[in-house]
Amino acid sequence: MQNRVGPSLTGPSGILQPLADFIKLITKEDIIPRDAKKTVFRFAPILAFSVIVFGMCFFPIDGTNIIPNSAFSGDLIFDLALLTIVNFLMFLSGWASASPYGSIGAARVLVQFLGYDIPLFLLALSPAFLAQSLSISEIATAQNIPFVILAPWAFILFLIAMQAELEKDPFDTPNAESELVGGLETEYCGGRLAFLHLTRDVQIIFGAAIVVELFLGGPYGPVFFGFPTFWYTLWFILKLLGVIVLSEYLASLFARLRIDQVLTGNWKILLPLSILSLILTVALATWIYPWVM
Amino acid sequence: MRSITTWARIKSPWVIHFNSGACNGCDIEVIALLTPRYDVERFGIKLAPSPRHADVLLTTGVVTAQCAERLKRIYDQMPEPKFVVAIGACACSGGVFKGNYSVVGGVENIIPVNIYIPGCPPKPEAIIDGVVKLLNSLKEA
Ligand code: SF4
């Protein structure tokens, strides 16, 4: 966008920039505002980061799981719940900083994810219904033909709900820089800020990974030679990058909505649409089933 | 270990811009730095939203009596290590406003300044040059 090249002088074509940012942040002075709720302020960002990384362990990336046998039959619900918990911890970290900008940003996070969680769960049910399983790895295995082709309506809505859940444009009201300074991060500096940024980034990968697993056939793809695990990991990463590019493209394409528009958009449009999409999936199930493995 | 931290600090200076009473000439030049034409984002320089996130304070303009306290407070909010760049003749010494009853003078009267960039207003190239000199002085230290 705008023909910007982005950071290009840190390491080979700038790929070390996030690392430089991170090291710089953790070596900076650590300030805790006088009125902040000290314990929550200290631990919420780090806890948020560890919870989201824990959630990543349930994705079958190389055809199995990162932690072997960590999958169980309800891990889709569990993973989506972890995403909610992370958002709640983000809210806590903003609220604990006792700054007006931080609290407004945090309140917006709360309002937004409480609303968008419901359509997200409903939409995640469509692939689960088609695969007749609530386990992420079984849903991924069931997709001989990816669900993005069999149920495109659910895919598009899921992408929108995910964009809102991850607070990206056009739904990034919680960290609207022009209104809220830094949103919930306003009072954070040093290492804690680094962890908040890192949580955001891992959240984006997490969301993209859920999309890949539910709609794009997970890590499965053609195996040409050698170890299947290598090819599965490769396919997974390629699909993941594809989804991230798509979501970043959407984010830079749209302007930010107001918080009231975000809310009406959710309750009046997205929620009914997601219920409709679930009904459509159930209604068409008899025709879709022959294509599912 | 030291060299890694220095490398990270040089590669990722996040700036915050504060106008303590400029005529807006210098501010426009600072904004020009961040736009695609000069695009200092290439060097990892990013405009931070809050003083708590920033490493470098870019101040423009003479310090008015009213702004002096605010400038000090913003400086105090920034976490160590922090650097101050005074941009423009006004920020360096008071410039055309020197001797006015309502101004305190240059930025150096309020907070320590690391680098001065004179000019009325300085060109964006001059500002980039100044920031590079600041970063190089970091490397030598
Ligand atoms: S140095 Fe010149 S352009 Fe800059 S604030 Fe002063 S009078 Fe304006």
JSON list of N, CA, C and O in Angstrom, two decimals, chain A residues 238-286:
[
{"chain": "A", "resi": 238, "resn": "LEU", "atom": "N", "xyz": [2.38, -22.68, 3.80]},
{"chain": "A", "resi": 238, "resn": "LEU", "atom": "CA", "xyz": [1.96, -21.94, 2.61]},
{"chain": "A", "resi": 238, "resn": "LEU", "atom": "C", "xyz": [0.52, -21.46, 2.74]},
{"chain": "A", "resi": 238, "resn": "LEU", "atom": "O", "xyz": [0.20, -20.31, 2.46]},
{"chain": "A", "resi": 239, "resn": "LYS", "atom": "N", "xyz": [-0.37, -22.37, 3.19]},
{"chain": "A", "resi": 239, "resn": "LYS", "atom": "CA", "xyz": [-1.77, -21.98, 3.35]},
{"chain": "A", "resi": 239, "resn": "LYS", "atom": "C", "xyz": [-1.92, -20.88, 4.39]},
{"chain": "A", "resi": 239, "resn": "LYS", "atom": "O", "xyz": [-2.67, -19.92, 4.21]},
{"chain": "A", "resi": 240, "resn": "LEU", "atom": "N", "xyz": [-1.14, -21.03, 5.48]},
{"chain": "A", "resi": 240, "resn": "LEU", "atom": "CA", "xyz": [-1.17, -20.04, 6.56]},
{"chain": "A", "resi": 240, "resn": "LEU", "atom": "C", "xyz": [-0.79, -18.67, 6.02]},
{"chain": "A", "resi": 240, "resn": "LEU", "atom": "O", "xyz": [-1.48, -17.67, 6.25]},
{"chain": "A", "resi": 241, "resn": "LEU", "atom": "N", "xyz": [0.31, -18.64, 5.25]},
{"chain": "A", "resi": 241, "resn": "LEU", "atom": "CA", "xyz": [0.76, -17.36, 4.69]},
{"chain": "A", "resi": 241, "resn": "LEU", "atom": "C", "xyz": [-0.30, -16.79, 3.76]},
{"chain": "A", "resi": 241, "resn": "LEU", "atom": "O", "xyz": [-0.56, -15.58, 3.76]},
{"chain": "A", "resi": 242, "resn": "GLY", "atom": "N", "xyz": [-0.94, -17.67, 2.99]},
{"chain": "A", "resi": 242, "resn": "GLY", "atom": "CA", "xyz": [-1.99, -17.21, 2.09]},
{"chain": "A", "resi": 242, "resn": "GLY", "atom": "C", "xyz": [-3.11, -16.52, 2.86]},
{"chain": "A", "resi": 242, "resn": "GLY", "atom": "O", "xyz": [-3.55, -15.43, 2.49]},
{"chain": "A", "resi": 243, "resn": "VAL", "atom": "N", "xyz": [-3.56, -17.15, 3.95]},
{"chain": "A", "resi": 243, "resn": "VAL", "atom": "CA", "xyz": [-4.65, -16.56, 4.74]},
{"chain": "A", "resi": 243, "resn": "VAL", "atom": "C", "xyz": [-4.21, -15.24, 5.35]},
{"chain": "A", "resi": 243, "resn": "VAL", "atom": "O", "xyz": [-4.96, -14.26, 5.36]},
{"chain": "A", "resi": 244, "resn": "ILE", "atom": "N", "xyz": [-2.95, -15.18, 5.85]},
{"chain": "A", "resi": 244, "resn": "ILE", "atom": "CA", "xyz": [-2.49, -13.94, 6.48]},
{"chain": "A", "resi": 244, "resn": "ILE", "atom": "C", "xyz": [-2.42, -12.82, 5.44]},
{"chain": "A", "resi": 244, "resn": "ILE", "atom": "O", "xyz": [-2.84, -11.70, 5.70]},
{"chain": "A", "resi": 245, "resn": "VAL", "atom": "N", "xyz": [-1.92, -13.15, 4.24]},
{"chain": "A", "resi": 245, "resn": "VAL", "atom": "CA", "xyz": [-1.87, -12.13, 3.18]},
{"chain": "A", "resi": 245, "resn": "VAL", "atom": "C", "xyz": [-3.27, -11.62, 2.88]},
{"chain": "A", "resi": 245, "resn": "VAL", "atom": "O", "xyz": [-3.52, -10.41, 2.78]},
{"chain": "A", "resi": 246, "resn": "LEU", "atom": "N", "xyz": [-4.22, -12.56, 2.77]},
{"chain": "A", "resi": 246, "resn": "LEU", "atom": "CA", "xyz": [-5.61, -12.17, 2.49]},
{"chain": "A", "resi": 246, "resn": "LEU", "atom": "C", "xyz": [-6.14, -11.25, 3.58]},
{"chain": "A", "resi": 246, "resn": "LEU", "atom": "O", "xyz": [-6.73, -10.19, 3.29]},
{"chain": "A", "resi": 247, "resn": "SER", "atom": "N", "xyz": [-5.88, -11.61, 4.84]},
{"chain": "A", "resi": 247, "resn": "SER", "atom": "CA", "xyz": [-6.46, -10.81, 5.93]},
{"chain": "A", "resi": 247, "resn": "SER", "atom": "C", "xyz": [-5.77, -9.45, 6.03]},
{"chain": "A", "resi": 247, "resn": "SER", "atom": "O", "xyz": [-6.41, -8.45, 6.31]},
{"chain": "A", "resi": 248, "resn": "GLU", "atom": "N", "xyz": [-4.44, -9.41, 5.78]},
{"chain": "A", "resi": 248, "resn": "GLU", "atom": "CA", "xyz": [-3.76, -8.11, 5.80]},
{"chain": "A", "resi": 248, "resn": "GLU", "atom": "C", "xyz": [-4.25, -7.24, 4.65]},
{"chain": "A", "resi": 248, "resn": "GLU", "atom": "O", "xyz": [-4.37, -6.02, 4.78]},
{"chain": "A", "resi": 249, "resn": "TYR", "atom": "N", "xyz": [-4.52, -7.89, 3.50]},
{"chain": "A", "resi": 249, "resn": "TYR", "atom": "CA", "xyz": [-5.00, -7.14, 2.35]},
{"chain": "A", "resi": 249, "resn": "TYR", "atom": "C", "xyz": [-6.35, -6.51, 2.67]},
{"chain": "A", "resi": 249, "resn": "TYR", "atom": "O", "xyz": [-6.58, -5.33, 2.42]},
{"chain": "A", "resi": 250, "resn": "LEU", "atom": "N", "xyz": [-7.25, -7.31, 3.28]},
{"chain": "A", "resi": 250, "resn": "LEU", "atom": "CA", "xyz": [-8.54, -6.77, 3.69]},
{"chain": "A", "resi": 250, "resn": "LEU", "atom": "C", "xyz": [-8.34, -5.62, 4.67]},
{"chain": "A", "resi": 250, "resn": "LEU", "atom": "O", "xyz": [-9.00, -4.59, 4.58]},
{"chain": "A", "resi": 251, "resn": "ALA", "atom": "N", "xyz": [-7.39, -5.79, 5.60]},
{"chain": "A", "resi": 251, "resn": "ALA", "atom": "CA", "xyz": [-7.19, -4.77, 6.63]},
{"chain": "A", "resi": 251, "resn": "ALA", "atom": "C", "xyz": [-6.73, -3.46, 6.02]},
{"chain": "A", "resi": 251, "resn": "ALA", "atom": "O", "xyz": [-7.13, -2.39, 6.46]},
{"chain": "A", "resi": 252, "resn": "SER", "atom": "N", "xyz": [-5.87, -3.52, 5.00]},
{"chain": "A", "resi": 252, "resn": "SER", "atom": "CA", "xyz": [-5.40, -2.25, 4.45]},
{"chain": "A", "resi": 252, "resn": "SER", "atom": "C", "xyz": [-6.38, -1.69, 3.43]},
{"chain": "A", "resi": 252, "resn": "SER", "atom": "O", "xyz": [-6.27, -0.54, 3.02]},
{"chain": "A", "resi": 253, "resn": "LEU", "atom": "N", "xyz": [-7.34, -2.51, 3.01]},
{"chain": "A", "resi": 253, "resn": "LEU", "atom": "CA", "xyz": [-8.31, -2.07, 2.01]},
{"chain": "A", "resi": 253, "resn": "LEU", "atom": "C", "xyz": [-9.41, -1.23, 2.63]},
{"chain": "A", "resi": 253, "resn": "LEU", "atom": "O", "xyz": [-9.91, -0.29, 2.01]},
{"chain": "A", "resi": 254, "resn": "PHE", "atom": "N", "xyz": [-9.77, -1.53, 3.88]},
{"chain": "A", "resi": 254, "resn": "PHE", "atom": "CA", "xyz": [-10.94, -0.89, 4.47]},
{"chain": "A", "resi": 254, "resn": "PHE", "atom": "C", "xyz": [-10.55, 0.15, 5.51]},
{"chain": "A", "resi": 254, "resn": "PHE", "atom": "O", "xyz": [-9.53, 0.02, 6.19]},
{"chain": "A", "resi": 255, "resn": "ALA", "atom": "N", "xyz": [-11.39, 1.17, 5.65]},
{"chain": "A", "resi": 255, "resn": "ALA", "atom": "CA", "xyz": [-11.20, 2.14, 6.72]},
{"chain": "A", "resi": 255, "resn": "ALA", "atom": "C", "xyz": [-11.84, 1.61, 7.99]},
{"chain": "A", "resi": 255, "resn": "ALA", "atom": "O", "xyz": [-12.64, 0.69, 7.95]},
{"chain": "A", "resi": 256, "resn": "ARG", "atom": "N", "xyz": [-11.50, 2.23, 9.12]},
{"chain": "A", "resi": 256, "resn": "ARG", "atom": "CA", "xyz": [-11.99, 1.73, 10.39]},
{"chain": "A", "resi": 256, "resn": "ARG", "atom": "C", "xyz": [-13.45, 2.11, 10.61]},
{"chain": "A", "resi": 256, "resn": "ARG", "atom": "O", "xyz": [-13.88, 3.20, 10.27]},
{"chain": "A", "resi": 257, "resn": "LEU", "atom": "N", "xyz": [-14.22, 1.17, 11.17]},
{"chain": "A", "resi": 257, "resn": "LEU", "atom": "CA", "xyz": [-15.61, 1.46, 11.52]},
{"chain": "A", "resi": 257, "resn": "LEU", "atom": "C", "xyz": [-15.66, 2.11, 12.90]},
{"chain": "A", "resi": 257, "resn": "LEU", "atom": "O", "xyz": [-14.72, 1.99, 13.68]},
{"chain": "A", "resi": 258, "resn": "ARG", "atom": "N", "xyz": [-16.77, 2.78, 13.19]},
{"chain": "A", "resi": 258, "resn": "ARG", "atom": "CA", "xyz": [-16.95, 3.28, 14.56]},
{"chain": "A", "resi": 258, "resn": "ARG", "atom": "C", "xyz": [-17.40, 2.12, 15.43]},
{"chain": "A", "resi": 258, "resn": "ARG", "atom": "O", "xyz": [-17.92, 1.12, 14.96]},
{"chain": "A", "resi": 259, "resn": "ILE", "atom": "N", "xyz": [-17.24, 2.30, 16.76]},
{"chain": "A", "resi": 259, "resn": "ILE", "atom": "CA", "xyz": [-17.55, 1.18, 17.66]},
{"chain": "A", "resi": 259, "resn": "ILE", "atom": "C", "xyz": [-19.03, 0.82, 17.59]},
{"chain": "A", "resi": 259, "resn": "ILE", "atom": "O", "xyz": [-19.40, -0.35, 17.64]},
{"chain": "A", "resi": 260, "resn": "ASP", "atom": "N", "xyz": [-19.91, 1.84, 17.40]},
{"chain": "A", "resi": 260, "resn": "ASP", "atom": "CA", "xyz": [-21.34, 1.50, 17.33]},
{"chain": "A", "resi": 260, "resn": "ASP", "atom": "C", "xyz": [-21.65, 0.76, 16.03]},
{"chain": "A", "resi": 260, "resn": "ASP", "atom": "O", "xyz": [-22.47, -0.17, 16.01]},
{"chain": "A", "resi": 261, "resn": "GLN", "atom": "N", "xyz": [-20.94, 1.11, 14.95]},
{"chain": "A", "resi": 261, "resn": "GLN", "atom": "CA", "xyz": [-21.15, 0.38, 13.69]},
{"chain": "A", "resi": 261, "resn": "GLN", "atom": "C", "xyz": [-20.65, -1.05, 13.83]},
{"chain": "A", "resi": 261, "resn": "GLN", "atom": "O", "xyz": [-21.27, -1.99, 13.31]},
{"chain": "A", "resi": 262, "resn": "VAL", "atom": "N", "xyz": [-19.53, -1.21, 14.56]},
{"chain": "A", "resi": 262, "resn": "VAL", "atom": "CA", "xyz": [-19.02, -2.57, 14.76]},
{"chain": "A", "resi": 262, "resn": "VAL", "atom": "C", "xyz": [-20.05, -3.41, 15.49]},
{"chain": "A", "resi": 262, "resn": "VAL", "atom": "O", "xyz": [-20.31, -4.56, 15.14]},
{"chain": "A", "resi": 263, "resn": "LEU", "atom": "N", "xyz": [-20.69, -2.79, 16.49]},
{"chain": "A", "resi": 263, "resn": "LEU", "atom": "CA", "xyz": [-21.67, -3.54, 17.28]},
{"chain": "A", "resi": 263, "resn": "LEU", "atom": "C", "xyz": [-22.92, -3.87, 16.50]},
{"chain": "A", "resi": 263, "resn": "LEU", "atom": "O", "xyz": [-23.39, -5.01, 16.49]},
{"chain": "A", "resi": 264, "resn": "THR", "atom": "N", "xyz": [-23.51, -2.85, 15.82]},
{"chain": "A", "resi": 264, "resn": "THR", "atom": "CA", "xyz": [-24.72, -3.15, 15.04]},
{"chain": "A", "resi": 264, "resn": "THR", "atom": "C", "xyz": [-24.39, -4.15, 13.94]},
{"chain": "A", "resi": 264, "resn": "THR", "atom": "O", "xyz": [-25.18, -5.04, 13.65]},
{"chain": "A", "resi": 265, "resn": "GLY", "atom": "N", "xyz": [-23.20, -3.99, 13.33]},
{"chain": "A", "resi": 265, "resn": "GLY", "atom": "CA", "xyz": [-22.78, -4.93, 12.30]},
{"chain": "A", "resi": 265, "resn": "GLY", "atom": "C", "xyz": [-22.80, -6.35, 12.83]},
{"chain": "A", "resi": 265, "resn": "GLY", "atom": "O", "xyz": [-23.21, -7.29, 12.15]},
{"chain": "A", "resi": 266, "resn": "ASN", "atom": "N", "xyz": [-22.39, -6.50, 14.07]},
{"chain": "A", "resi": 266, "resn": "ASN", "atom": "CA", "xyz": [-22.35, -7.83, 14.65]},
{"chain": "A", "resi": 266, "resn": "ASN", "atom": "C", "xyz": [-23.75, -8.36, 14.93]},
{"chain": "A", "resi": 266, "resn": "ASN", "atom": "O", "xyz": [-24.17, -9.39, 14.42]},
{"chain": "A", "resi": 267, "resn": "TRP", "atom": "N", "xyz": [-24.52, -7.60, 15.76]},
{"chain": "A", "resi": 267, "resn": "TRP", "atom": "CA", "xyz": [-25.78, -8.16, 16.25]},
{"chain": "A", "resi": 267, "resn": "TRP", "atom": "C", "xyz": [-26.85, -8.18, 15.19]},
{"chain": "A", "resi": 267, "resn": "TRP", "atom": "O", "xyz": [-27.71, -9.05, 15.18]},
{"chain": "A", "resi": 268, "resn": "LYS", "atom": "N", "xyz": [-26.84, -7.19, 14.28]},
{"chain": "A", "resi": 268, "resn": "LYS", "atom": "CA", "xyz": [-27.93, -7.13, 13.30]},
{"chain": "A", "resi": 268, "resn": "LYS", "atom": "C", "xyz": [-27.60, -7.86, 12.01]},
{"chain": "A", "resi": 268, "resn": "LYS", "atom": "O", "xyz": [-28.50, -8.29, 11.30]},
{"chain": "A", "resi": 269, "resn": "ILE", "atom": "N", "xyz": [-26.32, -7.96, 11.65]},
{"chain": "A", "resi": 269, "resn": "ILE", "atom": "CA", "xyz": [-26.00, -8.57, 10.36]},
{"chain": "A", "resi": 269, "resn": "ILE", "atom": "C", "xyz": [-25.29, -9.90, 10.52]},
{"chain": "A", "resi": 269, "resn": "ILE", "atom": "O", "xyz": [-25.76, -10.94, 10.06]},
{"chain": "A", "resi": 270, "resn": "LEU", "atom": "N", "xyz": [-24.17, -9.88, 11.24]},
{"chain": "A", "resi": 270, "resn": "LEU", "atom": "CA", "xyz": [-23.34, -11.08, 11.23]},
{"chain": "A", "resi": 270, "resn": "LEU", "atom": "C", "xyz": [-23.98, -12.24, 11.98]},
{"chain": "A", "resi": 270, "resn": "LEU", "atom": "O", "xyz": [-23.92, -13.39, 11.53]},
{"chain": "A", "resi": 271, "resn": "LEU", "atom": "N", "xyz": [-24.61, -11.92, 13.11]},
{"chain": "A", "resi": 271, "resn": "LEU", "atom": "CA", "xyz": [-25.20, -13.01, 13.89]},
{"chain": "A", "resi": 271, "resn": "LEU", "atom": "C", "xyz": [-26.33, -13.71, 13.13]},
{"chain": "A", "resi": 271, "resn": "LEU", "atom": "O", "xyz": [-26.31, -14.94, 12.99]},
{"chain": "A", "resi": 272, "resn": "PRO", "atom": "N", "xyz": [-27.33, -12.96, 12.58]},
{"chain": "A", "resi": 272, "resn": "PRO", "atom": "CA", "xyz": [-28.35, -13.65, 11.79]},
{"chain": "A", "resi": 272, "resn": "PRO", "atom": "C", "xyz": [-27.77, -14.40, 10.61]},
{"chain": "A", "resi": 272, "resn": "PRO", "atom": "O", "xyz": [-28.17, -15.54, 10.31]},
{"chain": "A", "resi": 273, "resn": "LEU", "atom": "N", "xyz": [-26.76, -13.77, 9.95]},
{"chain": "A", "resi": 273, "resn": "LEU", "atom": "CA", "xyz": [-26.17, -14.43, 8.79]},
{"chain": "A", "resi": 273, "resn": "LEU", "atom": "C", "xyz": [-25.48, -15.73, 9.18]},
{"chain": "A", "resi": 273, "resn": "LEU", "atom": "O", "xyz": [-25.57, -16.73, 8.45]},
{"chain": "A", "resi": 274, "resn": "SER", "atom": "N", "xyz": [-24.83, -15.73, 10.36]},
{"chain": "A", "resi": 274, "resn": "SER", "atom": "CA", "xyz": [-24.13, -16.95, 10.73]},
{"chain": "A", "resi": 274, "resn": "SER", "atom": "C", "xyz": [-25.12, -18.05, 11.08]},
{"chain": "A", "resi": 274, "resn": "SER", "atom": "O", "xyz": [-24.89, -19.23, 10.78]},
{"chain": "A", "resi": 275, "resn": "ILE", "atom": "N", "xyz": [-26.26, -17.66, 11.69]},
{"chain": "A", "resi": 275, "resn": "ILE", "atom": "CA", "xyz": [-27.29, -18.68, 11.96]},
{"chain": "A", "resi": 275, "resn": "ILE", "atom": "C", "xyz": [-27.82, -19.22, 10.64]},
{"chain": "A", "resi": 275, "resn": "ILE", "atom": "O", "xyz": [-27.95, -20.45, 10.45]},
{"chain": "A", "resi": 276, "resn": "LEU", "atom": "N", "xyz": [-28.08, -18.30, 9.68]},
{"chain": "A", "resi": 276, "resn": "LEU", "atom": "CA", "xyz": [-28.55, -18.72, 8.36]},
{"chain": "A", "resi": 276, "resn": "LEU", "atom": "C", "xyz": [-27.57, -19.67, 7.71]},
{"chain": "A", "resi": 276, "resn": "LEU", "atom": "O", "xyz": [-27.96, -20.67, 7.09]},
{"chain": "A", "resi": 277, "resn": "SER", "atom": "N", "xyz": [-26.27, -19.33, 7.83]},
{"chain": "A", "resi": 277, "resn": "SER", "atom": "CA", "xyz": [-25.27, -20.16, 7.15]},
{"chain": "A", "resi": 277, "resn": "SER", "atom": "C", "xyz": [-25.24, -21.56, 7.74]},
{"chain": "A", "resi": 277, "resn": "SER", "atom": "O", "xyz": [-25.08, -22.55, 7.04]},
{"chain": "A", "resi": 278, "resn": "LEU", "atom": "N", "xyz": [-25.45, -21.62, 9.09]},
{"chain": "A", "resi": 278, "resn": "LEU", "atom": "CA", "xyz": [-25.49, -22.94, 9.72]},
{"chain": "A", "resi": 278, "resn": "LEU", "atom": "C", "xyz": [-26.69, -23.73, 9.21]},
{"chain": "A", "resi": 278, "resn": "LEU", "atom": "O", "xyz": [-26.60, -24.92, 8.88]},
{"chain": "A", "resi": 279, "resn": "ILE", "atom": "N", "xyz": [-27.85, -23.03, 9.11]},
{"chain": "A", "resi": 279, "resn": "ILE", "atom": "CA", "xyz": [-29.06, -23.69, 8.61]},
{"chain": "A", "resi": 279, "resn": "ILE", "atom": "C", "xyz": [-28.83, -24.20, 7.19]},
{"chain": "A", "resi": 279, "resn": "ILE", "atom": "O", "xyz": [-29.18, -25.34, 6.85]},
{"chain": "A", "resi": 280, "resn": "LEU", "atom": "N", "xyz": [-28.19, -23.34, 6.37]},
{"chain": "A", "resi": 280, "resn": "LEU", "atom": "CA", "xyz": [-27.93, -23.72, 4.99]},
{"chain": "A", "resi": 280, "resn": "LEU", "atom": "C", "xyz": [-27.05, -24.97, 4.92]},
{"chain": "A", "resi": 280, "resn": "LEU", "atom": "O", "xyz": [-27.31, -25.91, 4.16]},
{"chain": "A", "resi": 281, "resn": "THR", "atom": "N", "xyz": [-26.00, -24.98, 5.78]},
{"chain": "A", "resi": 281, "resn": "THR", "atom": "CA", "xyz": [-25.11, -26.13, 5.79]},
{"chain": "A", "resi": 281, "resn": "THR", "atom": "C", "xyz": [-25.87, -27.40, 6.16]},
{"chain": "A", "resi": 281, "resn": "THR", "atom": "O", "xyz": [-25.72, -28.44, 5.51]},
{"chain": "A", "resi": 282, "resn": "VAL", "atom": "N", "xyz": [-26.72, -27.29, 7.19]},
{"chain": "A", "resi": 282, "resn": "VAL", "atom": "CA", "xyz": [-27.46, -28.48, 7.63]},
{"chain": "A", "resi": 282, "resn": "VAL", "atom": "C", "xyz": [-28.43, -28.92, 6.53]},
{"chain": "A", "resi": 282, "resn": "VAL", "atom": "O", "xyz": [-28.57, -30.11, 6.25]},
{"chain": "A", "resi": 283, "resn": "ALA", "atom": "N", "xyz": [-29.06, -27.92, 5.86]},
{"chain": "A", "resi": 283, "resn": "ALA", "atom": "CA", "xyz": [-30.04, -28.26, 4.84]},
{"chain": "A", "resi": 283, "resn": "ALA", "atom": "C", "xyz": [-29.39, -28.95, 3.65]},
{"chain": "A", "resi": 283, "resn": "ALA", "atom": "O", "xyz": [-29.94, -29.87, 3.06]},
{"chain": "A", "resi": 284, "resn": "LEU", "atom": "N", "xyz": [-28.18, -28.47, 3.30]},
{"chain": "A", "resi": 284, "resn": "LEU", "atom": "CA", "xyz": [-27.52, -29.03, 2.12]},
{"chain": "A", "resi": 284, "resn": "LEU", "atom": "C", "xyz": [-26.68, -30.26, 2.45]},
{"chain": "A", "resi": 284, "resn": "LEU", "atom": "O", "xyz": [-26.02, -30.82, 1.57]},
{"chain": "A", "resi": 285, "resn": "ALA", "atom": "N", "xyz": [-26.68, -30.64, 3.73]},
{"chain": "A", "resi": 285, "resn": "ALA", "atom": "CA", "xyz": [-25.75, -31.68, 4.17]},
{"chain": "A", "resi": 285, "resn": "ALA", "atom": "C", "xyz": [-25.87, -32.95, 3.36]},
{"chain": "A", "resi": 285, "resn": "ALA", "atom": "O", "xyz": [-24.87, -33.56, 3.00]},
{"chain": "A", "resi": 286, "resn": "THR", "atom": "N", "xyz": [-27.11, -33.36, 3.01]},
{"chain": "A", "resi": 286, "resn": "THR", "atom": "CA", "xyz": [-27.28, -34.62, 2.28]},
{"chain": "A", "resi": 286, "resn": "THR", "atom": "C", "xyz": [-26.55, -34.59, 0.95]},
{"chain": "A", "resi": 286, "resn": "THR", "atom": "O", "xyz": [-26.02, -35.60, 0.51]}
]
